[in-house]
mmCIF file of C-alpha atoms in Angstrom:
data_model
loop_
_atom_site.group_PDB
_atom_site.id
_atom_site.type_symbol
_atom_site.label_atom_id
_atom_site.label_comp_id
_atom_site.label_asym_id
_atom_site.label_seq_id
_atom_site.Cartn_x
_atom_site.Cartn_y
_atom_site.Cartn_z
ATOM 1 C CA UNK A 1 1.984 -5.599 0.549
ATOM 2 C CA UNK A 2 2.907 -1.921 0.111
ATOM 3 C CA UNK A 3 3.470 -0.098 -3.127
ATOM 4 C CA UNK A 4 4.710 3.373 -4.198
ATOM 5 C CA UNK A 5 5.088 3.980 -7.756
ATOM 6 C CA UNK A 6 5.582 6.670 -10.451
ATOM 7 C CA UNK A 7 2.757 7.850 -12.738
ATOM 8 C CA UNK A 8 2.527 4.473 -14.638
ATOM 9 C CA UNK A 9 -0.110 2.449 -12.546
ATOM 10 C CA UNK A 10 -1.155 -0.137 -15.109
ATOM 11 C CA UNK A 11 0.897 -2.567 -13.201
ATOM 12 C CA UNK A 12 -1.797 -2.550 -10.426
ATOM 13 C CA UNK A 13 -3.818 -4.796 -12.702
ATOM 14 C CA UNK A 14 -1.492 -7.608 -11.915
ATOM 15 C CA UNK A 15 -1.300 -7.044 -8.179
ATOM 16 C CA UNK A 16 -4.680 -7.932 -6.975
ATOM 17 C CA UNK A 17 -3.556 -8.592 -3.362
ATOM 18 C CA UNK A 18 -1.922 -5.208 -2.804
ATOM 19 C CA UNK A 19 -3.338 -3.649 0.381
ATOM 20 C CA UNK A 20 -1.604 -0.220 0.661
ATOM 21 C CA UNK A 21 -0.695 2.145 -2.261
ATOM 22 C CA UNK A 22 0.958 5.489 -2.062
ATOM 23 C CA UNK A 23 0.706 7.537 -5.277
ATOM 24 C CA UNK A 24 1.139 11.105 -3.832
ATOM 25 C CA UNK A 25 2.674 13.772 -6.199
ATOM 26 C CA UNK A 26 2.898 11.471 -9.183
ATOM 27 C CA UNK A 27 0.802 12.986 -11.933
ATOM 28 C CA UNK A 28 -1.813 10.256 -11.625
ATOM 29 C CA UNK A 29 -5.043 10.920 -13.778
ATOM 30 C CA UNK A 30 -6.471 7.399 -14.394
ATOM 31 C CA UNK A 31 -7.797 5.160 -11.585
ATOM 32 C CA UNK A 32 -8.961 2.309 -13.786
ATOM 33 C CA UNK A 33 -6.062 -0.079 -13.049
ATOM 34 C CA UNK A 34 -7.011 -0.075 -9.333
ATOM 35 C CA UNK A 35 -10.257 -1.713 -10.055
ATOM 36 C CA UNK A 36 -8.658 -5.194 -9.763
ATOM 37 C CA UNK A 37 -7.107 -4.523 -6.340
ATOM 38 C CA UNK A 38 -9.807 -6.251 -4.166
ATOM 39 C CA UNK A 39 -7.767 -6.243 -1.088
ATOM 40 C CA UNK A 40 -6.758 -2.450 -1.172
ATOM 41 C CA UNK A 41 -7.396 -0.945 2.240
ATOM 42 C CA UNK A 42 -5.490 2.419 2.043
ATOM 43 C CA UNK A 43 -4.941 4.751 -1.158
ATOM 44 C CA UNK A 44 -2.924 7.848 -1.063
ATOM 45 C CA UNK A 45 -3.573 10.143 -4.039
ATOM 46 C CA UNK A 46 -2.643 13.580 -2.704
ATOM 47 C CA UNK A 47 -1.430 16.268 -5.350
ATOM 48 C CA UNK A 48 -2.251 14.328 -8.664
ATOM 49 C CA UNK A 49 -4.002 15.121 -11.789
ATOM 50 C CA UNK A 50 -7.398 13.417 -11.198
ATOM 51 C CA UNK A 51 -9.735 15.717 -13.076
ATOM 52 C CA UNK A 52 -13.145 14.080 -12.385
ATOM 53 C CA UNK A 53 -14.808 12.549 -9.451
ATOM 54 C CA UNK A 54 -16.213 9.996 -11.799
ATOM 55 C CA UNK A 55 -12.828 8.243 -11.380
ATOM 56 C CA UNK A 56 -14.365 7.114 -8.125
ATOM 57 C CA UNK A 57 -16.406 4.721 -10.098
ATOM 58 C CA UNK A 58 -13.320 2.314 -10.225
ATOM 59 C CA UNK A 59 -13.036 2.430 -6.379
ATOM 60 C CA UNK A 60 -16.795 1.613 -5.711
ATOM 61 C CA UNK A 61 -16.087 -2.073 -6.165
ATOM 62 C CA UNK A 62 -13.198 -2.269 -3.641
ATOM 63 C CA UNK A 63 -14.843 -3.794 -0.517
ATOM 64 C CA UNK A 64 -11.846 -3.227 1.891
ATOM 65 C CA UNK A 65 -10.934 0.386 1.071
ATOM 66 C CA UNK A 66 -11.021 2.390 4.517
ATOM 67 C CA UNK A 67 -8.462 5.124 3.959
ATOM 68 C CA UNK A 68 -8.479 7.490 0.906
ATOM 69 C CA UNK A 69 -6.369 10.816 0.568
ATOM 70 C CA UNK A 70 -7.650 12.594 -2.492
ATOM 71 C CA UNK A 71 -7.213 16.278 -1.631
ATOM 72 C CA UNK A 72 -5.283 18.701 -3.696
ATOM 73 C CA UNK A 73 -6.614 17.134 -7.056
ATOM 74 C CA UNK A 74 -8.656 19.180 -9.630
ATOM 75 C CA UNK A 75 -11.720 16.923 -8.987
ATOM 76 C CA UNK A 76 -11.983 18.428 -5.483
ATOM 77 C CA UNK A 77 -13.293 21.611 -7.127
ATOM 78 C CA UNK A 78 -14.089 24.792 -5.364
ATOM 79 C CA UNK A 79 -16.892 23.331 -3.052
ATOM 80 C CA UNK A 80 -15.341 21.185 -0.373
ATOM 81 C CA UNK A 81 -18.602 20.238 0.978
ATOM 82 C CA UNK A 82 -20.012 18.895 -2.191
ATOM 83 C CA UNK A 83 -16.712 17.097 -2.972
ATOM 84 C CA UNK A 84 -16.576 15.262 0.460
ATOM 85 C CA UNK A 85 -20.376 14.357 0.420
ATOM 86 C CA UNK A 86 -19.919 12.922 -3.120
ATOM 87 C CA UNK A 87 -16.925 10.818 -2.111
ATOM 88 C CA UNK A 88 -18.647 9.481 0.959
ATOM 89 C CA UNK A 89 -21.899 8.711 -0.851
ATOM 90 C CA UNK A 90 -19.926 6.521 -3.379
ATOM 91 C CA UNK A 91 -17.462 5.126 -0.814
ATOM 92 C CA UNK A 92 -19.530 4.743 2.454
ATOM 93 C CA UNK A 93 -17.160 2.246 3.947
ATOM 94 C CA UNK A 94 -14.375 4.904 4.249
ATOM 95 C CA UNK A 95 -13.151 5.588 7.825
ATOM 96 C CA UNK A 96 -10.911 8.363 6.777
ATOM 97 C CA UNK A 97 -11.027 10.788 3.971
ATOM 98 C CA UNK A 98 -8.107 13.300 3.479
ATOM 99 C CA UNK A 99 -6.861 12.687 6.900
ATOM 100 C CA UNK A 100 -10.123 13.451 8.456
ATOM 101 C CA UNK A 101 -12.208 10.787 10.326
ATOM 102 C CA UNK A 102 -15.668 9.919 8.608
ATOM 103 C CA UNK A 103 -18.543 10.331 10.970
ATOM 104 C CA UNK A 104 -22.067 8.601 10.903
ATOM 105 C CA UNK A 105 -23.644 11.936 10.397
ATOM 106 C CA UNK A 106 -21.657 12.587 7.362
ATOM 107 C CA UNK A 107 -22.544 9.365 5.824
ATOM 108 C CA UNK A 108 -26.223 10.152 6.277
ATOM 109 C CA UNK A 109 -25.863 13.743 4.910
ATOM 110 C CA UNK A 110 -23.921 12.325 1.858
ATOM 111 C CA UNK A 111 -27.051 10.493 0.859
ATOM 112 C CA UNK A 112 -28.747 13.885 0.489
ATOM 113 C CA UNK A 113 -25.905 16.248 -0.489
ATOM 114 C CA UNK A 114 -23.686 13.859 -2.481
ATOM 115 C CA UNK A 115 -23.834 12.963 -6.154
ATOM 116 C CA UNK A 116 -24.157 9.255 -7.032
ATOM 117 C CA UNK A 117 -21.558 8.228 -9.499
ATOM 118 C CA UNK A 118 -22.856 5.490 -11.863
ATOM 119 C CA UNK A 119 -20.573 5.598 -14.883
ATOM 120 C CA UNK A 120 -16.873 5.882 -15.423
ATOM 121 C CA UNK A 121 -15.307 9.123 -16.975
ATOM 122 C CA UNK A 122 -15.030 9.327 -20.671
ATOM 123 C CA UNK A 123 -11.928 7.494 -21.758
ATOM 124 C CA UNK A 124 -8.908 9.314 -22.943
ATOM 125 C CA UNK A 125 -7.655 8.796 -26.586
ATOM 126 C CA UNK A 126 -4.084 8.334 -25.521
ATOM 127 C CA UNK A 127 -3.226 5.418 -23.307
ATOM 128 C CA UNK A 128 0.042 4.062 -21.768
ATOM 129 C CA UNK A 129 1.976 7.244 -22.536
ATOM 130 C CA UNK A 130 4.438 9.179 -20.556
ATOM 131 C CA UNK A 131 2.920 12.622 -20.358
ATOM 132 C CA UNK A 132 4.945 15.789 -20.345
ATOM 133 C CA UNK A 133 5.099 17.433 -16.811
ATOM 134 C CA UNK A 134 2.805 20.265 -16.399
ATOM 135 C CA UNK A 135 4.008 23.752 -15.149
ATOM 136 C CA UNK A 136 2.777 22.960 -11.815
ATOM 137 C CA UNK A 137 4.314 19.578 -11.609
ATOM 138 C CA UNK A 138 7.531 20.805 -12.772
ATOM 139 C CA UNK A 139 7.469 23.281 -9.924
ATOM 140 C CA UNK A 140 6.856 20.553 -7.612
ATOM 141 C CA UNK A 141 9.850 18.697 -8.963
ATOM 142 C CA UNK A 142 12.068 21.699 -8.316
ATOM 143 C CA UNK A 143 10.967 22.130 -4.716
ATOM 144 C CA UNK A 144 10.561 18.480 -3.488
ATOM 145 C CA UNK A 145 13.517 16.182 -3.779
ATOM 146 C CA UNK A 146 13.073 12.410 -4.167
ATOM 147 C CA UNK A 147 13.967 11.862 -0.422
ATOM 148 C CA UNK A 148 11.568 14.369 0.812
ATOM 149 C CA UNK A 149 8.712 12.811 -1.343
ATOM 150 C CA UNK A 150 9.477 9.432 0.062
ATOM 151 C CA UNK A 151 9.631 10.593 3.669
ATOM 152 C CA UNK A 152 6.324 12.594 3.151
ATOM 153 C CA UNK A 153 4.466 9.531 1.707
ATOM 154 C CA UNK A 154 5.730 7.333 4.517
ATOM 155 C CA UNK A 155 4.893 9.991 7.162
ATOM 156 C CA UNK A 156 1.362 10.589 5.951
ATOM 157 C CA UNK A 157 0.660 6.865 5.688
ATOM 158 C CA UNK A 158 1.932 6.002 9.105
ATOM 159 C CA UNK A 159 0.007 8.988 10.660
ATOM 160 C CA UNK A 160 -3.223 7.721 9.468
ATOM 161 C CA UNK A 161 -2.485 4.136 10.363
ATOM 162 C CA UNK A 162 -1.633 5.143 13.886
ATOM 163 C CA UNK A 163 -4.692 7.002 14.404
ATOM 164 C CA UNK A 164 -6.781 4.099 13.316
ATOM 165 C CA UNK A 165 -4.766 1.897 15.739
ATOM 166 C CA UNK A 166 -2.832 0.131 12.889
ATOM 167 C CA UNK A 167 0.879 -0.758 12.918
ATOM 168 C CA UNK A 168 3.206 1.582 11.021
ATOM 169 C CA UNK A 169 4.558 0.662 7.639
ATOM 170 C CA UNK A 170 8.348 -0.069 7.684
ATOM 171 C CA UNK A 171 10.564 2.230 5.683
ATOM 172 C CA UNK A 172 12.016 -0.736 3.726
ATOM 173 C CA UNK A 173 8.514 -1.521 2.400
ATOM 174 C CA UNK A 174 8.495 1.795 0.368
ATOM 175 C CA UNK A 175 10.320 2.168 -2.962
ATOM 176 C CA UNK A 176 12.056 5.427 -3.498
ATOM 177 C CA UNK A 177 11.000 6.206 -7.097
ATOM 178 C CA UNK A 178 10.914 9.950 -8.178
ATOM 179 C CA UNK A 179 8.128 11.604 -10.155
ATOM 180 C CA UNK A 180 10.810 13.806 -11.563
ATOM 181 C CA UNK A 181 11.980 10.923 -13.866
ATOM 182 C CA UNK A 182 10.425 11.543 -17.181
ATOM 183 C CA UNK A 183 12.141 8.960 -19.274
ATOM 184 C CA UNK A 184 9.721 6.248 -20.186
ATOM 185 C CA UNK A 185 12.161 3.343 -20.255
ATOM 186 C CA UNK A 186 13.382 4.219 -16.921
ATOM 187 C CA UNK A 187 9.804 4.293 -15.478
ATOM 188 C CA UNK A 188 9.069 0.916 -17.081
ATOM 189 C CA UNK A 189 12.117 -0.612 -15.598
ATOM 190 C CA UNK A 190 11.236 0.657 -12.154
ATOM 191 C CA UNK A 191 7.792 -0.701 -12.468
ATOM 192 C CA UNK A 192 8.994 -4.088 -13.538
ATOM 193 C CA UNK A 193 11.492 -4.236 -10.622
ATOM 194 C CA UNK A 194 8.865 -3.343 -8.055
ATOM 195 C CA UNK A 195 6.459 -5.979 -9.441
ATOM 196 C CA UNK A 196 9.274 -8.587 -9.368
ATOM 197 C CA UNK A 197 10.072 -7.879 -5.648
ATOM 198 C CA UNK A 198 6.479 -8.006 -4.665
ATOM 199 C CA UNK A 199 5.868 -11.321 -6.550
ATOM 200 C CA UNK A 200 8.852 -12.892 -5.112
ATOM 201 C CA UNK A 201 6.916 -13.028 -1.808
ATOM 202 C CA UNK A 202 4.592 -15.593 -3.318
ATOM 203 C CA UNK A 203 7.563 -17.958 -4.172
ATOM 204 C CA UNK A 204 8.559 -21.037 -2.160
ATOM 205 C CA UNK A 205 12.140 -22.032 -1.593
ATOM 206 C CA UNK A 206 12.353 -24.002 -4.765
ATOM 207 C CA UNK A 207 11.083 -21.009 -6.790
ATOM 208 C CA UNK A 208 13.518 -18.608 -4.963
ATOM 209 C CA UNK A 209 16.359 -21.017 -5.739
ATOM 210 C CA UNK A 210 15.415 -20.776 -9.574
ATOM 211 C CA UNK A 211 15.236 -16.922 -9.431
ATOM 212 C CA UNK A 212 18.655 -16.841 -7.726
ATOM 213 C CA UNK A 213 20.278 -19.171 -10.430
ATOM 214 C CA UNK A 214 18.800 -17.018 -13.156
ATOM 215 C CA UNK A 215 20.021 -13.798 -11.621
ATOM 216 C CA UNK A 216 23.408 -15.121 -11.130
ATOM 217 C CA UNK A 217 23.664 -16.171 -14.819
ATOM 218 C CA UNK A 218 22.386 -12.755 -15.934
ATOM 219 C CA UNK A 219 24.927 -10.907 -13.755
ATOM 220 C CA UNK A 220 27.799 -13.108 -15.089
ATOM 221 C CA UNK A 221 26.652 -12.230 -18.568
ATOM 222 C CA UNK A 222 26.501 -8.548 -17.905
ATOM 223 C CA UNK A 223 29.870 -8.589 -16.209
ATOM 224 C CA UNK A 224 31.428 -10.458 -19.116
ATOM 225 C CA UNK A 225 30.030 -7.937 -21.604
ATOM 226 C CA UNK A 226 31.436 -5.053 -19.435
ATOM 227 C CA UNK A 227 34.908 -6.586 -19.468
ATOM 228 C CA UNK A 228 34.802 -6.956 -23.232
ATOM 229 C CA UNK A 229 33.740 -3.296 -23.779
ATOM 230 C CA UNK A 230 36.675 -2.201 -21.622
#
């Protein structure tokens, strides 16, 4: 399963079998929902709003995580060596960090130079809200279109997978949601839709027939309502 979502990531708590997630340029700040994704092997978090490396606490329990892209987040700080050593000390199973292969020498050095993270970050007082875009994220919205963001996410994901000898992710496995959408209702609708499409893969023929019948009835009701309004 592959997933690309806007800033609301709480849906990940209900997707424990997800394997690849792309959250690049999405205003993500809290990684706690990923704690349940035990099959997660690739996580792309470039250009978000992750303030503290303590967020790595939620990734330490993911046994299959091999690829992490965390660059261009506030938590990276001004000391790239300390940042990389800290990430590798806490996630020693990584094969690639920020599009750079992890070496055995780095893993050994991380035990000396890296900081051990033993506790999660302080919890924020406001949960499940739709934050207003910051000045920097607003600038991103003006310069990167929805299509460009989707293409970049797909490109960066497949570049790393190719270098690791893995098959590329088909374009139809990615969802073209835009971080420029700031309306809460629209974001929630998109999250629900993505979850439904993912969970449908778990249904057998009988279950799919039930979904098809239900969708058919719902569509008829909507069309009838539209005709009445006209």
